[in-house]
Coordinates of C-alpha atoms in Angstrom, one line a residue:
X1006 CA 99.7 47.8 39.8
X1007 CA 98.3 49.9 43.2
X1008 CA 97.0 52.8 43.8
X1009 CA 98.6 55.9 45.2
X1010 CA 96.5 58.8 45.7
X1011 CA 92.6 57.1 45.5
X1012 CA 92.2 56.3 41.4
X1013 CA 95.7 57.3 40.4
X1014 CA 98.4 54.9 39.8
X1015 CA 101.5 54.7 41.6
X1016 CA 103.8 54.9 38.4
X1017 CA 102.0 57.8 37.6
X1018 CA 101.5 59.3 41.5
X1019 CA 105.5 59.4 41.2
X1020 CA 106.0 61.4 38.0
X1021 CA 104.2 64.0 39.5
X1022 CA 106.0 64.1 42.2
X1023 CA 109.2 63.7 40.6
X1024 CA 107.2 66.5 38.7
X1025 CA 106.8 68.4 41.5
X1026 CA 110.2 68.4 43.3
X1027 CA 111.9 69.6 40.4
X1028 CA 109.6 72.2 40.0
X1029 CA 110.1 72.9 43.9
X1030 CA 113.8 73.0 43.7
X1031 CA 113.9 75.1 40.7
X1032 CA 112.0 78.1 42.8
X1033 CA 114.1 76.8 45.5
X1034 CA 117.5 77.7 43.6
X1035 CA 116.3 81.4 41.9
X1036 CA 114.9 82.1 45.7
X1037 CA 118.5 81.4 47.2
X1038 CA 120.1 83.0 43.9
X1039 CA 118.2 86.3 44.8
X1040 CA 118.4 85.8 48.2
X1041 CA 122.4 85.8 48.2
X1042 CA 122.3 88.8 45.1
X1043 CA 121.1 90.8 47.5
X1044 CA 122.7 90.0 50.5
X1045 CA 124.3 92.8 53.1
X1046 CA 127.8 92.6 53.9
X1047 CA 127.1 94.3 56.8
X1048 CA 124.2 92.3 58.2
X1049 CA 120.5 93.7 57.1
X1050 CA 119.3 90.9 55.6
X1051 CA 115.7 90.5 56.1
X1052 CA 115.0 87.3 55.6
X1053 CA 110.7 86.3 56.7
X1054 CA 110.8 89.5 58.8
X1055 CA 113.3 88.9 61.1
X1056 CA 117.0 90.1 61.3
X1057 CA 119.7 87.4 60.8
X1058 CA 123.5 87.1 61.1
X1059 CA 125.5 87.7 58.1
X1060 CA 127.0 83.9 58.6
X1061 CA 124.1 82.1 59.8
X1062 CA 122.1 83.3 56.6
X1063 CA 125.3 82.9 54.0
X1064 CA 124.9 79.0 55.7
X1065 CA 121.4 78.5 55.1
X1066 CA 121.2 79.9 51.8
X1067 CA 124.4 78.0 50.4
X1068 CA 123.0 75.0 52.2
X1069 CA 119.4 75.8 50.9
X1070 CA 121.1 76.3 46.9
X1071 CA 122.7 73.1 46.5
X1072 CA 120.2 71.3 48.4
X1073 CA 117.1 72.7 46.0
X1074 CA 120.2 72.0 42.4
X1075 CA 120.7 67.9 44.1
X1076 CA 116.9 68.2 44.2
X1077 CA 116.2 69.1 40.4
X1078 CA 118.8 66.3 39.6
X1079 CA 117.4 63.4 42.0
X1080 CA 114.0 64.5 40.9
X1081 CA 114.8 64.2 37.0
X1082 CA 116.6 60.8 37.7
X1083 CA 113.6 59.6 39.2
X1084 CA 111.3 60.6 36.6
X1085 CA 113.5 58.9 34.5
X1086 CA 113.4 56.0 36.8
X1087 CA 109.9 55.2 36.9
X1088 CA 109.1 55.8 33.3
X1089 CA 111.8 54.0 32.3
X1090 CA 111.1 51.3 34.7
X1091 CA 114.3 51.6 36.2
X1092 CA 114.6 51.0 39.6
X1093 CA 117.8 51.9 41.0
X1094 CA 117.1 55.8 39.3
X1095 CA 114.9 55.5 41.6
X1096 CA 117.3 55.5 44.9
X1097 CA 118.9 59.0 44.8
X1098 CA 115.4 60.1 45.7
X1099 CA 114.7 58.4 47.6
X1100 CA 117.9 59.4 49.5
X1101 CA 117.9 63.0 48.9
X1102 CA 114.2 63.3 50.2
X1103 CA 115.5 61.8 53.8
X1104 CA 118.0 64.1 53.9
X1105 CA 116.1 67.1 52.7
X1106 CA 113.8 65.9 55.3
X1107 CA 115.9 66.1 58.1
X1108 CA 116.8 69.3 57.4
X1109 CA 114.0 70.5 57.1
X1110 CA 113.0 69.7 60.9
X1111 CA 116.7 71.0 61.6
X1112 CA 115.7 74.0 60.5
X1113 CA 112.5 74.3 61.9
X1114 CA 114.3 74.2 65.2
X1115 CA 116.5 76.6 64.3
X1116 CA 113.7 79.0 63.1
X1117 CA 111.1 78.4 66.2
X1118 CA 113.9 79.4 68.7
X1119 CA 115.1 82.8 66.8
X1120 CA 113.2 83.8 64.0
X1121 CA 109.3 83.3 63.6
X1122 CA 107.5 80.5 65.1
X1123 CA 104.3 80.6 62.4
X1124 CA 107.2 79.6 59.5
X1125 CA 108.4 76.4 62.0
X1126 CA 105.6 75.7 62.2
X1127 CA 104.9 75.3 58.5
X1128 CA 107.7 73.9 58.2
X1129 CA 106.6 70.9 60.8
X1130 CA 103.6 70.4 58.8
X1131 CA 104.8 69.4 55.6
X1132 CA 107.1 67.3 56.7
X1133 CA 104.0 64.2 56.4
X1134 CA 104.3 65.0 53.2
X1135 CA 107.6 64.4 52.8
X1136 CA 107.0 61.8 54.4
X1137 CA 104.0 60.3 52.0
X1138 CA 106.2 61.1 48.8
X1139 CA 109.2 59.0 50.4
X1140 CA 106.8 55.5 51.1
X1141 CA 104.6 56.2 47.2
X1142 CA 108.4 56.2 45.9
X1143 CA 109.6 53.5 48.2
X1144 CA 106.8 50.9 47.6
X1145 CA 106.4 51.7 43.8
X1146 CA 109.8 50.9 44.1
X1147 CA 109.1 47.7 46.0
X1148 CA 106.3 46.5 44.0
X1149 CA 108.3 46.8 40.1
X1150 CA 111.3 44.7 42.0
X1151 CA 109.0 42.2 43.3
X1152 CA 107.4 42.3 39.4
X1153 CA 110.0 42.1 38.1
X1154 CA 111.4 39.0 40.3
X1155 CA 107.7 37.1 39.1
X1156 CA 108.1 38.4 35.9
X1157 CA 112.4 36.4 35.7
X1158 CA 110.3 33.0 36.8
X1159 CA 107.8 33.2 34.8
X1160 CA 110.3 33.7 31.7
X1161 CA 112.4 30.6 33.0
X1162 CA 108.8 28.6 33.4
X1163 CA 108.3 29.5 29.5
X1164 CA 111.9 28.2 28.3
X1165 CA 111.8 25.7 30.7
X1166 CA 108.4 24.5 28.7
X1167 CA 109.9 25.4 25.3
X1168 CA 112.7 23.3 25.9
X1169 CA 110.5 20.5 26.7
X1170 CA 108.9 20.3 23.6
X1171 CA 111.7 20.8 21.3
X1172 CA 113.3 17.2 23.4
X1173 CA 110.6 15.7 22.9

């Protein structure tokens, strides 16, 4: 089995990535709920030190809340898939990660144009980390798939040798 972060095995690295995803999405759910609860209907909601139009604020917070809830589910499924060696359970996390990175880039472009430029740069700098997480998850999934095929081939060879010995 190959490594992902120096001496860490990819399975352990993927479990850590899944745990970080669940934790960070949990924080984002709490933050979104707090922001929505504190929402001022007259539009004077302050986020990142800037005023936002109320309809834009609601759209961003609701999309953040939905993506975060989906991230918690995808992270838990990913951790289960990594620990139980279930390849199909790793796919939702990879798809969620790619969708989230696309939304993060689009959001950073919007934030850069209208709001706080430092926050947009921070989101763009987080993009390579997300790409690395997807690469680790994808490569681990492919390794497990290859390993399963090799194991199945070895099992067929063993079964063939057993049956040939029994025939003698």
